[in-house]
Amino acid sequence: MQLLRVWLAGRLVTGAAKPRSFGKMWLPRMNRSYNYALAVLALTSGLPAIAQVTDFRLSQAVQVESAPASLVAYLDAWGESGVPVEELSPDVISATLGGQALELVDLQPHRSAGGGVAYIFSVDISRSLSQAQFEGIRRAIDGWFGRLRPEDRAALISFGDRSEVVVDFTGEVEVLRQALLGLGPTDGSTVLYQGIHDAVELSSRRDEDLPGRRVLVVLSDGLDEGSGLTAEDVLATLEERSLPLYALGFGGSARRDSLDLLLRLATNSGGSFIAVDGFDFEGAYDATREIIERVWVAELRCDTCPTDGSRQRLQVNLNVGGRVLSKGLDMRLLPPLNAPAGEPDGGASPVTPVADVEDVMEPSQAEAAQGAAGIDLRLWLAIGGGVLLAALAAYAIGRRRSGGDSEDEEVPRRRPVRAKMSRRERKLNEVPMDSKPPATAISLRLVVVRGSSRGHEYRFLLREEGILGSGKGSDFTVAEEPGVAAQHVALYQESGSVYARNLAEREPMLLNGAALDQPQPIKSGDLLGNKAFIARIVLG
């Protein structure tokens, strides 16, 4: 690049510049004085690009699994007109985590850093895409698969009527390609938010062979149908797990509102948004890959930062020409996977068991302790025996005296014990041999995220079985919700889990966006509802 600048400066100074076409623009013939000015500009443009930085983005930060005190931050810096910077000096970067200063160990472009990327591709298989459009998307993703490096991994998720992990993380390109060939625009709805949620869950894996950097690539018109999640739910999940969303939006002005929402999700998660121009899916995917790969990798270290999973604020600062640009995100440093029990920070001292105290004594001390214990035991046995003998003697004397004084007295008769129980008593005590012990009550909370009582929290106690609904006949009443039938869902315990069974035919419930057409187990965090009513379930 520097040689190109010098060559351009020389050509300009010697007046060798000729009219050249550049797209639709023409460079006019220039006089020598103007050439000198451009030569100076060309040479000075070779100064460190950090002087041209106007803004940057902290797209992601991940913990180094092999060194829990180290973390890696990914920065995307650009200058005027959004041009990415080519040089970034370590001297201008500082960072803190939870208020503690971090040491900058290394800074280099991602292409030079050598670390891989774990890509998650979410593919829309709804009929909102034509067959021709889907073929263009397939070719674009297939081309990306062909450019994966040996250290990269990729996973494939489809979302339509439901979300499904088609291929787990793998480095085998042919496996990914064959799975992609099996997809097509077949479904009638689009659970976009559920697909993003499942991708976030997949990104939380801590497998040893997975790269620390995880990114989500989604092509969509931004429209969500029936997932049961809101945009706020998705955004909170993306930010919590520090997963950047790189979205490719299509649909044009007809999807303006949903695409604006998709743009917000991508930008706030640390990713980016690219609008697809016509049917140029390959160009959009290539541009997205370029954005992902052009980041700067900053390796940071903090030996005193807690690795207990608590939320801490990472703040990265760029001191550029007297201006300080600052970006931050919340993250959690986790203890290493091989940390011994009771040592979340990797530095807790082991506790010596009480039974092993004798092992650390000197032999003479151990023998003395055993002798003292034996003497104490014999003494207490002697005292206890004497007390017992005295008590028996006193009891015998008392019996003899009482027997001689009361020979002529009539001993009162005791009331005979009734041998039979009444019929009512027998009924109450009858327990079938095959009866089950009563189930332990489980605390059940419903937090309304969509409906007339949005934000309200209902609290119930589920024993064996109960009915959720809006009518008087229900055990768990959700009042003033037109989207809830009088008796809508049966909740019951079975084999240590809580199950939900749909009761309403007109407005069937959805569990995490999927139809509740048969009993399904539920857990904390699941979403139960329909188009008019959605509640988050919290158990325990």
XYZ file of C-alpha atoms in Angstrom:
540
model
C 0.000 0.000 0.000
C 2.818 2.421 0.845
C 4.604 1.641 -2.465
C 1.365 2.375 -4.295
C 1.140 5.766 -2.625
C 4.748 6.618 -3.547
C 4.174 5.539 -7.163
C 1.013 7.647 -7.372
C 2.849 10.660 -5.918
C 5.676 10.270 -8.471
C 3.277 10.036 -11.368
C 1.418 13.112 -10.197
C 4.588 15.186 -9.755
C 5.920 14.300 -13.192
C 2.636 15.328 -14.733
C 2.012 11.859 -16.046
C -1.587 11.851 -14.941
C -3.916 11.283 -17.820
C -7.706 11.329 -18.043
C -8.889 7.938 -16.793
C -12.376 6.553 -16.377
C -13.335 5.468 -12.888
C -16.838 4.118 -12.923
C -18.951 7.059 -14.045
C -16.350 9.652 -12.972
C -13.558 11.210 -15.077
C -10.274 12.496 -13.664
C -9.339 15.644 -15.608
C -5.827 16.517 -16.778
C -4.111 18.479 -13.974
C -1.426 21.189 -14.020
C 1.911 20.738 -12.229
C 1.113 22.860 -9.117
C -2.056 20.899 -8.515
C -0.086 17.708 -9.046
C 2.320 18.711 -6.236
C -0.581 19.239 -3.867
C -1.982 15.830 -4.676
C 1.473 14.286 -4.272
C 1.751 15.683 -0.757
C -1.715 14.362 0.004
C -0.816 10.925 -1.362
C 2.355 10.718 0.735
C 0.787 12.027 3.920
C -1.978 9.497 3.554
C 0.668 6.940 4.483
C 0.690 8.219 8.088
C -0.658 5.767 10.679
C -4.335 5.212 10.006
C -5.166 5.661 13.680
C -5.169 9.419 13.041
C -8.127 8.871 10.738
C -10.274 6.851 13.137
C -13.642 8.496 13.648
C -15.473 5.689 15.450
C -15.235 2.037 16.395
C -17.464 -0.802 17.519
C -16.856 -3.362 20.247
C -18.534 -6.255 18.486
C -17.799 -9.024 20.966
C -15.646 -10.118 23.903
C -14.963 -13.729 24.875
C -13.028 -15.454 27.624
C -10.021 -17.577 26.706
C -10.997 -21.041 27.913
C -7.403 -22.209 28.407
C -6.493 -19.075 30.386
C -9.536 -17.852 32.372
C -7.795 -14.617 33.389
C -7.473 -13.636 29.704
C -10.149 -12.344 27.370
C -10.268 -11.294 23.730
C -12.123 -8.218 22.471
C -13.019 -7.782 18.805
C -12.957 -4.192 17.537
C -14.138 -2.795 14.225
C -12.633 0.662 13.630
C -13.253 2.945 10.679
C -12.482 6.424 9.465
C -14.178 8.992 7.240
C -17.019 7.684 5.060
C -16.929 4.363 6.911
C -13.588 3.243 5.445
C -11.983 0.562 7.694
C -8.624 1.553 9.175
C -5.539 -0.310 8.027
C -3.334 0.466 11.031
C -4.198 0.591 14.711
C -1.595 1.347 17.356
C -1.696 -0.509 20.714
C -0.675 2.753 22.425
C -4.111 4.288 21.926
C -6.088 1.418 23.516
C -6.947 1.030 27.191
C -9.552 -1.163 28.849
C -11.148 -1.937 32.217
C -13.275 -4.818 33.501
C -15.453 -4.148 36.508
C -13.375 -1.053 37.241
C -10.040 -2.913 37.154
C -7.467 -1.936 34.549
C -6.643 -4.608 31.981
C -3.268 -5.323 30.435
C -3.182 -5.213 26.624
C -1.163 -8.297 25.722
C -1.529 -8.206 21.933
C -3.325 -6.362 19.121
C -3.485 -7.499 15.514
C -5.948 -7.913 12.641
C -8.157 -10.975 12.778
C -6.685 -12.297 9.533
C -3.260 -12.364 11.196
C -4.342 -13.525 14.647
C -4.931 -17.087 13.487
C -7.994 -17.802 15.630
C -11.013 -19.489 14.109
C -14.660 -18.461 14.076
C -17.694 -20.563 15.022
C -20.347 -19.502 12.494
C -24.054 -20.165 13.044
C -26.081 -19.851 9.828
C -29.842 -19.464 10.345
C -31.772 -20.161 7.139
C -35.347 -19.037 6.499
C -37.336 -21.931 4.965
C -40.712 -20.185 4.780
C -42.646 -19.667 1.570
C -42.029 -15.912 1.800
C -39.013 -16.827 -0.366
C -39.487 -18.076 -3.900
C -37.644 -21.134 -5.127
C -35.382 -18.939 -7.270
C -34.545 -16.704 -4.311
C -33.782 -19.690 -2.109
C -31.442 -21.097 -4.757
C -29.528 -17.817 -4.693
C -29.264 -18.005 -0.896
C -28.128 -21.620 -1.100
C -25.340 -20.755 -3.563
C -24.174 -17.854 -1.382
C -23.981 -19.939 1.806
C -22.389 -22.837 -0.076
C -19.685 -20.468 -1.303
C -19.070 -19.367 2.294
C -18.743 -23.004 3.349
C -16.059 -23.435 0.709
C -14.014 -20.583 2.253
C -14.008 -21.980 5.795
C -10.525 -22.334 7.247
C -9.361 -25.491 9.064
C -9.739 -23.747 12.432
C -13.304 -22.548 11.662
C -16.513 -24.363 12.602
C -20.056 -23.901 11.320
C -23.565 -24.929 12.368
C -26.821 -24.783 10.411
C -30.252 -23.866 11.812
C -33.502 -23.686 9.843
C -36.581 -21.741 10.905
C -40.041 -21.812 9.416
C -43.023 -23.293 11.234
C -40.485 -24.270 13.884
C -36.794 -23.853 14.594
C -34.445 -26.806 14.224
C -30.680 -27.374 14.499
C -29.983 -29.102 11.168
C -26.205 -29.541 11.674
C -24.295 -29.042 14.915
C -20.888 -27.349 14.910
C -18.565 -29.117 12.486
C -15.556 -28.473 10.297
C -16.658 -30.967 7.628
C -17.715 -28.872 4.644
C -19.415 -31.726 2.783
C -21.676 -32.460 5.736
C -22.777 -28.826 5.767
C -23.322 -28.745 2.018
C -25.418 -31.918 1.968
C -27.601 -30.612 4.786
C -28.053 -27.309 2.950
C -29.175 -29.183 -0.175
C -31.963 -30.778 1.853
C -33.543 -27.424 2.739
C -36.140 -25.493 0.751
C -38.938 -22.888 1.116
C -41.606 -25.275 2.405
C -43.164 -23.796 5.579
C -46.078 -21.420 5.948
C -44.857 -19.310 8.885
C -41.590 -17.830 10.164
C -40.482 -18.241 13.797
C -37.530 -15.899 13.305
C -37.141 -14.993 16.974
C -37.206 -18.634 18.037
C -34.489 -19.372 15.484
C -32.332 -16.587 16.924
C -33.020 -17.830 20.461
C -31.923 -21.369 19.548
C -28.774 -19.994 17.911
C -27.916 -18.124 21.112
C -28.328 -21.322 23.112
C -26.067 -23.155 20.654
C -23.423 -20.436 20.962
C -23.175 -20.974 24.734
C -21.326 -24.272 24.328
C -17.861 -24.588 25.898
C -16.460 -27.470 23.824
C -12.674 -27.539 23.799
C -12.421 -27.724 20.004
C -14.782 -24.797 19.360
C -13.321 -21.345 18.593
C -14.058 -18.761 21.245
C -15.465 -16.299 18.751
C -19.095 -17.020 17.813
C -21.182 -15.100 15.247
C -24.744 -15.506 13.979
C -25.565 -14.907 10.303
C -29.274 -14.569 9.435
C -31.032 -13.684 6.188
C -34.630 -12.590 6.797
C -37.292 -9.994 6.055
C -37.480 -9.395 9.823
C -41.037 -10.710 10.138
C -41.751 -13.053 13.048
C -44.895 -15.193 13.083
C -45.886 -17.215 16.124
C -42.590 -17.682 17.919
C -44.028 -16.361 21.188
C -40.993 -14.133 21.733
C -40.724 -10.368 21.486
C -37.915 -8.310 19.991
C -37.013 -7.184 23.522
C -36.633 -10.827 24.597
C -34.314 -11.540 21.665
C -32.227 -8.414 22.208
C -31.774 -9.155 25.916
C -30.663 -12.706 25.106
C -28.174 -11.557 22.454
C -26.643 -8.990 24.797
C -26.520 -11.409 27.740
C -24.579 -14.025 25.748
C -22.496 -11.471 23.802
C -23.437 -12.932 20.418
C -23.236 -10.473 17.488
C -26.004 -10.823 14.909
C -25.040 -10.170 11.281
C -28.346 -9.724 9.492
C -29.044 -9.674 5.755
C -32.402 -8.035 5.154
C -34.598 -8.469 2.084
C -38.135 -7.407 1.233
C -37.703 -3.728 0.393
C -40.168 -1.016 1.415
C -42.956 -3.557 1.955
C -41.065 -4.801 5.012
C -39.810 -1.442 6.269
C -41.026 -1.831 9.873
C -39.792 -5.397 10.363
C -36.469 -4.621 8.663
C -35.974 -1.606 10.931
C -36.466 -3.957 13.879
C -33.940 -6.401 12.426
C -31.492 -3.510 11.967
C -31.926 -2.588 15.633
C -31.274 -6.161 16.791
C -28.139 -6.465 14.666
C -26.666 -3.088 15.628
C -27.335 -3.359 19.366
C -25.891 -6.885 19.522
C -22.527 -5.730 18.132
C -23.158 -7.059 14.636
C -24.228 -5.299 11.452
C -27.075 -5.080 8.944
C -26.815 -5.273 5.153
C -29.789 -4.769 2.873
C -29.892 -7.234 -0.021
C -29.892 -5.438 -3.359
C -32.458 -7.208 -5.497
C -31.483 -10.876 -5.777
C -27.765 -10.300 -5.165
C -27.547 -12.683 -2.204
C -23.960 -13.666 -2.981
C -22.845 -10.034 -2.851
C -24.626 -9.514 0.479
C -23.069 -12.632 2.038
C -19.602 -11.680 0.721
C -19.928 -8.202 2.250
C -21.021 -9.719 5.558
C -18.055 -12.099 5.605
C -15.724 -9.166 4.930
C -17.146 -7.256 7.921
C -16.719 -10.284 10.191
C -13.117 -10.902 9.114
C -11.827 -7.327 9.130
C -12.002 -6.827 12.921
C -9.033 -6.182 15.202
C -8.285 -8.725 17.930
C -7.234 -7.256 21.285
C -5.966 -9.783 23.832
C -6.459 -8.494 27.381
C -5.470 -9.917 30.747
C -6.499 -9.400 34.364
C -5.085 -11.784 36.981
C -7.135 -10.265 39.820
C -10.537 -10.146 38.099
C -13.059 -12.590 39.613
C -13.958 -15.637 37.523
C -17.124 -16.512 39.445
C -19.659 -15.849 36.688
C -20.720 -12.445 38.019
C -21.658 -9.787 35.484
C -18.908 -7.231 34.909
C -18.701 -4.230 32.606
C -15.969 -4.302 29.976
C -15.039 -0.822 28.772
C -12.610 -0.279 25.874
C -11.250 3.208 25.131
C -9.478 4.599 22.049
C -7.514 7.809 22.612
C -7.504 9.359 19.140
C -6.024 12.812 18.610
C -7.153 14.160 21.963
C -10.570 12.507 21.682
C -11.464 9.423 23.714
C -13.876 7.020 22.052
C -15.367 4.532 24.491
C -17.528 1.430 24.013
C -18.565 -1.241 26.489
C -20.553 -4.386 27.084
C -21.417 -6.691 29.979
C -19.714 -10.066 30.243
C -19.113 -12.867 32.722
C -15.774 -14.559 33.418
C -16.449 -18.205 34.228
C -14.263 -20.576 36.253
C -12.276 -23.119 34.218
C -14.086 -26.323 33.326
C -11.524 -28.421 35.217
C -11.624 -26.321 38.401
C -11.826 -28.528 41.517
C -15.058 -28.389 43.472
C -15.098 -25.527 45.941
C -12.512 -23.546 43.987
C -14.536 -21.218 41.669
C -11.666 -18.764 41.367
C -8.984 -21.398 40.959
C -7.212 -20.203 44.093
C -9.129 -21.448 47.134
C -7.097 -23.518 49.582
C -8.202 -27.126 50.060
C -9.883 -27.924 53.392
C -8.348 -30.762 55.429
C -11.055 -33.288 56.428
C -11.587 -33.714 60.154
C -10.981 -37.468 59.871
C -7.466 -36.816 58.602
C -6.320 -34.572 61.468
C -4.654 -37.545 63.176
C -2.503 -38.093 60.097
C -0.745 -34.743 60.515
C 0.197 -35.380 64.208
C 3.527 -36.679 65.359
C 3.373 -40.376 66.446
C 3.877 -39.539 70.119
C 1.094 -36.952 69.978
C -1.316 -39.444 68.390
C -0.584 -42.094 71.035
C -1.045 -39.589 73.852
C -4.360 -38.478 72.394
C -5.581 -42.072 72.111
C -4.498 -42.811 75.756
C -6.318 -39.751 77.075
C -9.447 -40.700 75.146
C -9.331 -44.233 76.662
C -9.032 -42.937 80.245
C -11.942 -40.525 79.759
C -14.136 -43.317 78.374
C -13.439 -45.693 81.305
C -14.136 -42.938 83.831
C -17.509 -42.091 82.301
C -18.500 -45.762 82.115
C -17.703 -46.227 85.826
C -19.744 -43.187 86.841
C -22.681 -44.225 84.657
C -22.666 -47.772 86.105
C -22.741 -46.454 89.667
C -25.667 -44.152 88.961
C -27.606 -46.992 87.297
C -27.073 -49.344 90.283
C -28.220 -46.671 92.762
C -31.381 -46.069 90.747
C -32.237 -49.805 90.631
C -31.731 -50.162 94.403
C -33.984 -47.186 95.157
C -36.685 -48.607 92.847
C -36.590 -52.024 94.604
C -36.893 -50.487 98.073
C -39.815 -48.357 96.980
C -41.669 -51.347 95.509
C -41.189 -53.369 98.720
C -42.553 -50.593 100.922
C -45.548 -49.854 98.747
C -46.438 -53.547 98.557
C -46.557 -54.001 102.397
C -48.712 -50.930 103.057
C -51.456 -51.557 100.478
C -52.304 -55.260 100.679
C -55.956 -54.615 101.785
C -56.599 -51.769 99.414
C -58.531 -52.383 96.185
C -56.473 -51.695 93.110
C -58.494 -49.568 90.621
C -59.371 -51.361 87.381
C -58.084 -49.908 84.123
C -60.451 -49.051 81.281
C -60.192 -51.865 78.746
C -58.663 -50.978 75.403
C -61.206 -51.056 72.621
C -60.287 -53.806 70.173
C -62.520 -52.617 67.316
C -62.723 -49.310 65.391
C -65.890 -47.707 64.188
C -66.860 -47.828 60.495
C -65.922 -44.174 60.018
C -62.494 -44.732 61.569
C -61.864 -47.741 59.333
C -62.859 -45.638 56.282
C -60.394 -42.901 57.207
C -57.549 -45.362 57.710
C -58.040 -47.309 54.507
C -55.094 -46.614 52.099
C -55.030 -48.420 48.748
C -51.951 -50.542 48.257
C -51.218 -48.937 44.870
C -51.675 -45.343 45.997
C -48.887 -42.827 45.258
C -47.455 -40.470 47.864
C -48.677 -36.890 47.436
C -46.521 -34.817 45.067
C -44.405 -32.029 46.481
C -45.912 -28.663 45.672
C -44.003 -26.603 43.070
C -44.032 -22.826 42.945
C -45.289 -21.652 39.545
C -45.049 -18.082 38.250
C -46.374 -16.641 35.007
C -44.898 -13.326 33.848
C -47.077 -11.810 31.119
C -45.024 -10.512 28.173
C -47.963 -10.042 25.792
C -51.576 -9.336 26.695
C -53.819 -6.858 28.495
C -51.944 -7.434 31.772
C -48.437 -7.180 30.296
C -45.789 -7.039 32.992
C -48.086 -8.603 35.615
C -46.891 -11.654 37.504
C -49.234 -14.462 38.578
C -48.098 -16.793 41.373
C -49.526 -20.292 41.875
C -48.712 -23.475 43.781
C -48.891 -26.604 41.624
C -49.397 -29.847 43.529
C -50.424 -32.778 41.355
C -52.551 -31.145 38.670
C -54.292 -27.863 37.976
C -56.045 -26.047 35.145
C -54.898 -22.679 33.857
C -57.585 -20.421 32.430
C -59.564 -17.218 32.753
C -62.816 -18.721 34.099
C -64.022 -19.595 37.595
C -63.642 -23.312 36.944
C -59.868 -23.018 36.572
C -57.443 -23.682 39.412
C -54.985 -21.003 38.232
C -56.964 -17.957 37.129
C -55.478 -15.437 34.689
C -58.044 -12.652 34.812
C -59.033 -10.194 32.095
C -57.167 -11.910 29.278
C -59.371 -12.316 26.179
C -56.780 -14.629 24.596
C -57.148 -17.182 27.409
C -60.101 -19.574 27.449
C -62.025 -20.398 30.612
C -60.089 -23.667 30.885
C -57.134 -23.442 28.543
C -54.171 -25.565 29.699
C -53.787 -28.434 32.145
C -50.558 -28.395 34.170
C -49.502 -31.516 36.035
C -46.513 -33.248 37.599
C -45.166 -36.493 36.205
C -41.838 -38.292 36.807
C -40.356 -35.273 38.510
C -41.225 -32.862 35.664
C -44.043 -30.416 34.986
C -46.131 -31.045 31.865
C -48.582 -28.879 29.925
C -51.586 -30.234 27.975
C -53.771 -28.076 25.741
C -57.524 -28.034 26.540
C -58.869 -25.339 24.205
C -59.730 -26.157 20.592
C -60.395 -22.699 19.166
C -57.269 -20.936 20.453
C -54.664 -23.645 21.083
C -51.655 -22.688 23.127
C -48.101 -22.569 21.759
C -45.049 -23.634 23.762
C -41.956 -21.693 22.659
C -43.674 -20.995 19.349
C -44.565 -24.637 18.607
C -48.129 -25.962 18.719
C -48.983 -27.700 21.987
C -50.802 -30.530 20.215
C -49.672 -33.137 22.747
C -48.458 -33.014 26.364
C -45.022 -31.433 26.590
C -42.624 -30.944 29.537
C -42.037 -27.328 30.510
C -39.141 -25.651 32.282
C -38.197 -22.240 33.599
C -37.853 -19.672 30.843
C -40.321 -21.333 28.461
C -42.964 -19.186 26.783
C -46.599 -20.297 26.839
C -49.252 -18.453 24.887
C -50.891 -17.583 21.587
C -51.308 -14.522 19.377
C -53.123 -12.522 22.067
C -51.424 -13.768 25.231
C -47.857 -14.887 26.054
C -46.422 -15.593 29.500
C -42.940 -16.639 30.594
C -42.910 -19.638 32.952
C -40.768 -19.617 36.100
C -40.672 -22.807 38.193
C -39.418 -23.034 41.752
